[in-house]
Coordinates of C-alpha atoms in Angstrom, one line a residue:
X1 CA 132.1 -57.5 56.2
X2 CA 135.5 -56.0 55.4
X3 CA 136.7 -56.2 51.8
X4 CA 140.3 -56.0 50.5
X5 CA 141.3 -52.6 49.4
X6 CA 142.2 -52.1 45.8
X7 CA 144.1 -49.0 44.5
X8 CA 142.9 -47.1 41.4
X9 CA 145.9 -48.6 39.5
X10 CA 144.8 -52.1 40.4
X11 CA 141.2 -51.4 39.3
X12 CA 142.5 -50.0 36.0
X13 CA 144.6 -53.1 35.4
X14 CA 141.6 -55.3 35.9
X15 CA 139.4 -53.1 33.7
X16 CA 141.9 -53.3 30.8
X17 CA 141.8 -57.1 31.0
X18 CA 138.1 -57.1 30.4
X19 CA 136.3 -57.3 27.0
X20 CA 134.1 -54.3 27.7
X21 CA 133.6 -51.6 25.0
X22 CA 135.4 -48.3 25.0
X23 CA 132.2 -46.5 25.9
X24 CA 131.6 -48.8 28.9
X25 CA 135.2 -48.3 30.0
X26 CA 134.8 -44.5 29.8
X27 CA 131.7 -44.7 32.0
X28 CA 133.6 -46.9 34.6
X29 CA 136.4 -44.3 34.7
X30 CA 133.9 -41.5 35.2
X31 CA 132.4 -43.4 38.1
X32 CA 135.8 -44.1 39.6
X33 CA 136.8 -40.4 39.3
X34 CA 133.9 -39.4 41.5
X35 CA 134.9 -42.0 44.2
X36 CA 138.6 -41.4 44.6
X37 CA 140.8 -38.3 45.3
X38 CA 142.1 -36.7 42.1
X39 CA 145.9 -36.5 42.1
X40 CA 148.4 -34.7 39.8
X41 CA 149.9 -36.7 37.0
X42 CA 153.3 -35.1 37.3
X43 CA 155.7 -33.9 34.7
X44 CA 154.1 -30.5 34.5
X45 CA 150.7 -32.0 33.4
X46 CA 147.3 -31.3 34.8
X47 CA 145.4 -33.4 37.3
X48 CA 143.3 -36.5 36.5
X49 CA 140.4 -34.2 37.2
X50 CA 141.4 -32.0 34.2
X51 CA 140.6 -35.0 32.0
X52 CA 137.6 -36.5 33.8
X53 CA 135.2 -34.9 36.3
X54 CA 131.9 -36.3 37.3
X55 CA 129.3 -35.3 39.9
X56 CA 125.9 -36.8 40.3
X57 CA 123.2 -36.0 42.8
X58 CA 119.5 -35.8 42.8
X59 CA 116.6 -34.9 45.0
X60 CA 112.9 -35.2 44.6
X61 CA 110.2 -33.3 46.4
X62 CA 106.5 -33.1 46.3
X63 CA 106.5 -29.9 44.3
X64 CA 109.2 -30.7 41.8
X65 CA 112.3 -32.6 40.8
X66 CA 115.9 -31.3 40.6
X67 CA 118.7 -33.4 39.2
X68 CA 122.3 -32.5 38.7
X69 CA 124.1 -34.8 36.3
X70 CA 127.5 -35.5 34.8
X71 CA 129.9 -32.8 33.6
X72 CA 132.8 -34.3 31.6
X73 CA 135.4 -33.5 29.1
X74 CA 134.4 -36.2 26.7
X75 CA 132.7 -36.4 23.3
X76 CA 129.0 -37.3 23.5
X77 CA 128.2 -40.6 21.8
X78 CA 127.2 -40.6 18.1
X79 CA 123.6 -41.8 17.8
X80 CA 121.0 -42.3 15.0
X81 CA 119.1 -39.3 13.8
X82 CA 116.1 -41.6 13.6
X83 CA 113.5 -41.7 10.8
X84 CA 112.3 -38.1 11.4
X85 CA 115.3 -35.8 11.1
X86 CA 113.9 -33.2 8.8
X87 CA 117.4 -32.2 7.7
X88 CA 117.1 -33.1 4.0
X89 CA 118.4 -36.6 4.3
X90 CA 115.0 -38.3 3.7
X91 CA 111.5 -37.8 2.5
X92 CA 108.1 -37.4 4.2
X93 CA 106.1 -38.7 1.3
X94 CA 105.6 -35.3 -0.3
X95 CA 109.2 -34.8 -1.1
X96 CA 112.5 -34.1 0.7
X97 CA 111.9 -33.0 4.3
X98 CA 114.3 -30.2 5.1
X99 CA 113.7 -27.8 8.0
X100 CA 117.2 -26.4 7.7
X101 CA 116.4 -24.3 4.6
X102 CA 113.1 -22.9 6.0
X103 CA 112.9 -19.1 6.5
X104 CA 112.7 -18.4 10.2
X105 CA 114.0 -21.8 11.4
X106 CA 116.9 -20.1 13.2
X107 CA 115.0 -19.2 16.4
X108 CA 114.9 -19.8 20.1
X109 CA 111.1 -20.5 20.5
X110 CA 110.3 -23.6 18.6
X111 CA 106.8 -24.2 19.8
X112 CA 105.0 -22.7 16.7
X113 CA 105.6 -23.7 13.1
X114 CA 107.1 -21.3 10.6
X115 CA 105.6 -21.0 7.1
X116 CA 104.2 -23.1 5.5
X117 CA 102.8 -24.3 8.8
X118 CA 101.2 -22.4 11.6
X119 CA 100.3 -24.8 14.4
X120 CA 101.6 -24.5 17.9
X121 CA 102.6 -27.5 20.0
X122 CA 100.9 -27.6 23.5
X123 CA 102.5 -29.1 26.6
X124 CA 104.6 -28.3 29.7
X125 CA 106.7 -25.2 29.0
X126 CA 110.4 -26.2 28.9
X127 CA 113.6 -24.3 28.4
X128 CA 116.6 -26.2 27.0
X129 CA 120.1 -24.8 27.7
X130 CA 122.8 -26.7 26.0
X131 CA 126.5 -25.8 26.2
X132 CA 128.7 -27.0 23.4
X133 CA 132.3 -27.5 24.3
X134 CA 135.3 -28.5 22.1
X135 CA 136.9 -31.6 23.6
X136 CA 139.9 -31.1 21.2
X137 CA 140.6 -27.8 22.9
X138 CA 140.4 -28.9 26.5
X139 CA 136.7 -28.4 26.5
X140 CA 136.8 -24.7 25.7
X141 CA 133.4 -23.2 24.8
X142 CA 132.5 -23.8 21.2
X143 CA 131.4 -20.2 20.5
X144 CA 129.9 -19.9 17.0
X145 CA 128.9 -23.5 16.6
X146 CA 125.3 -24.2 15.7
X147 CA 122.8 -26.7 17.0
X148 CA 119.7 -28.1 15.1
X149 CA 117.3 -29.7 17.5
X150 CA 114.0 -31.6 17.1
X151 CA 111.7 -33.8 19.2
X152 CA 108.2 -35.2 19.2
X153 CA 105.1 -33.4 20.6
X154 CA 103.3 -34.5 23.8
X155 CA 101.3 -37.1 21.7
X156 CA 104.5 -38.6 20.4
X157 CA 104.2 -37.2 16.9
X158 CA 106.9 -35.6 14.8
X159 CA 106.1 -32.5 12.7
X160 CA 106.9 -32.8 9.0
X161 CA 106.2 -36.6 9.1
X162 CA 103.2 -37.6 11.1
X163 CA 99.7 -37.8 9.5
X164 CA 98.2 -34.3 9.3
X165 CA 101.6 -32.7 10.3
X166 CA 103.6 -32.9 7.1
X167 CA 103.3 -29.1 6.5
X168 CA 104.0 -28.3 10.1
X169 CA 107.6 -27.9 11.5
X170 CA 107.1 -27.1 15.2
X171 CA 109.5 -28.4 17.8
X172 CA 112.4 -27.9 15.3
X173 CA 114.9 -25.1 15.3
X174 CA 118.5 -23.9 14.9
X175 CA 120.5 -21.7 17.2
X176 CA 124.0 -20.3 17.1
X177 CA 126.1 -20.8 20.2
X178 CA 127.0 -17.6 22.1
X179 CA 130.4 -16.7 23.6
X180 CA 130.0 -19.3 26.3
X181 CA 129.1 -22.0 23.7
X182 CA 125.4 -22.0 24.9
X183 CA 122.2 -22.3 22.9
X184 CA 118.8 -21.9 24.4
X185 CA 115.4 -23.2 23.1
X186 CA 111.9 -22.6 24.4
X187 CA 109.8 -25.7 23.8
X188 CA 107.5 -28.2 25.5
X189 CA 108.3 -31.3 27.4
X190 CA 108.4 -34.2 24.8
X191 CA 106.0 -37.1 25.1
X192 CA 106.8 -40.8 25.1
X193 CA 105.8 -43.0 22.2
X194 CA 105.9 -46.8 22.1
X195 CA 109.3 -48.3 21.6
X196 CA 111.6 -45.5 22.8
X197 CA 112.5 -43.8 26.1
X198 CA 111.7 -40.1 25.9
X199 CA 114.5 -38.2 24.1
X200 CA 115.5 -35.1 22.1
X201 CA 117.5 -35.3 18.9
X202 CA 120.2 -32.8 17.9
X203 CA 122.9 -32.2 15.3
X204 CA 125.9 -29.9 15.9
X205 CA 127.4 -27.9 13.0
X206 CA 130.7 -26.0 13.0
X207 CA 128.9 -22.7 12.2
X208 CA 125.5 -21.2 11.6
X209 CA 126.4 -20.7 7.9
X210 CA 127.0 -24.4 7.6
X211 CA 123.8 -25.4 9.3
X212 CA 121.8 -25.5 6.1
X213 CA 123.0 -28.9 4.9
X214 CA 123.2 -32.2 6.8
X215 CA 126.4 -32.9 5.0
X216 CA 128.1 -30.4 7.2
X217 CA 127.1 -31.8 10.6
X218 CA 129.9 -32.9 12.9
X219 CA 127.8 -34.7 15.5
X220 CA 124.4 -36.4 15.7
X221 CA 123.2 -37.5 19.1
X222 CA 120.3 -37.6 21.6
X223 CA 119.7 -36.9 25.2
X224 CA 117.1 -38.0 27.8
X225 CA 115.7 -37.1 31.2
X226 CA 115.8 -38.6 34.8
X227 CA 113.0 -41.1 35.6
X228 CA 111.8 -38.9 38.4
X229 CA 111.1 -36.1 36.0
X230 CA 109.4 -38.4 33.4
X231 CA 107.1 -39.8 36.0
X232 CA 106.3 -36.4 37.3
X233 CA 105.6 -34.8 33.9
X234 CA 103.6 -37.8 32.6
X235 CA 101.4 -37.8 35.7
X236 CA 99.6 -34.8 34.3
X237 CA 96.4 -35.4 32.4
X238 CA 97.6 -34.2 29.0
X239 CA 100.5 -36.7 29.0
X240 CA 98.4 -39.8 29.9
X241 CA 99.4 -41.7 26.8
X242 CA 103.0 -41.1 27.6
X243 CA 102.6 -42.5 31.1
X244 CA 101.2 -45.7 29.7
X245 CA 104.0 -46.1 27.1
X246 CA 106.7 -45.4 29.6
X247 CA 105.4 -48.1 31.9
X248 CA 106.5 -50.7 29.4
X249 CA 110.0 -49.5 28.8
X250 CA 113.3 -48.7 30.5
X251 CA 116.7 -47.3 29.8
X252 CA 118.1 -50.9 29.9
X253 CA 115.8 -52.0 27.0
X254 CA 116.1 -48.8 24.9
X255 CA 117.9 -49.3 21.6
X256 CA 119.9 -46.0 22.1
X257 CA 120.4 -45.7 25.9
X258 CA 120.8 -49.3 26.9
X259 CA 124.6 -49.0 26.9
X260 CA 124.5 -46.1 29.4
X261 CA 123.3 -42.5 29.7
X262 CA 126.2 -40.9 31.7
X263 CA 126.9 -38.4 28.9
X264 CA 123.3 -38.0 27.7
X265 CA 121.3 -37.6 30.9
X266 CA 120.2 -34.0 31.2
X267 CA 119.9 -32.0 34.4
X268 CA 116.3 -30.9 35.1
X269 CA 114.9 -28.3 37.5
X270 CA 111.3 -27.1 37.9
X271 CA 107.9 -28.8 37.9
X272 CA 104.9 -29.4 35.6
X273 CA 103.1 -26.3 36.8
X274 CA 105.9 -23.7 36.4
X275 CA 107.7 -25.5 33.7
X276 CA 111.1 -27.2 33.4
X277 CA 114.6 -26.0 32.8
X278 CA 116.8 -28.6 31.1
X279 CA 120.6 -28.3 30.9
X280 CA 123.3 -30.4 29.3
X281 CA 127.0 -30.0 28.3
X282 CA 127.7 -31.5 24.9
X283 CA 131.2 -32.4 24.1
X284 CA 132.3 -32.4 20.4
X285 CA 135.5 -32.4 18.4
X286 CA 135.9 -29.3 16.3

């Protein structure tokens, strides 16, 4: 059946008449940008594509999953740091839990605890490559910014907080962004615990020198992974509990991702045998 054609301008007028949130409007614009030709704005300005660019594609094979997700010039949503930040803002029952001040916490391989811990988290080897860009400067690379990152282990437990892990600090680390704004962490694929879709927490700081106090953070957020990757990873024996937990949840019911994941869905390549490489562009305002 043929449908009447609407121009982008018509669609924008209709969008502005709705009561949708600013975040939902942004996601609609991202989807529209991928579907229509990008034209110059005139007056010496850049094209619409200079402001918004989105490409989404995915493929799944028997030996692994590859997903390419959104790349945008937009600030990633602010999200809760959750109950297990380990950034000095709360306690673990034995006192203030602050990984930021630990000697050795500035590191790329976060699988093993630094002193006073010594345990190593087991799981599917995973490399995280996050590029921080400054939205306030046309998404130029945020060289010199710092990222503090943390996530649960394959059993769904957080170091510094879970029973028996209060002296451990694995799967937590700080990195300074290089000249391209990129930080890289070697870790394991996180598990899935009841009540939340799998995710990784992070905080962005303006510099490594300021990444010692949560008071200096400029962004707190989370990112997640494609369902194809989650199903593939959790099909392995060691992640059996995660598979059971995931079966009862969805992005639509998650208390963080239910309003959309377009800026928080990481790209993933690899497989459970050889490990995963996870990439994401993180837009912040510096």
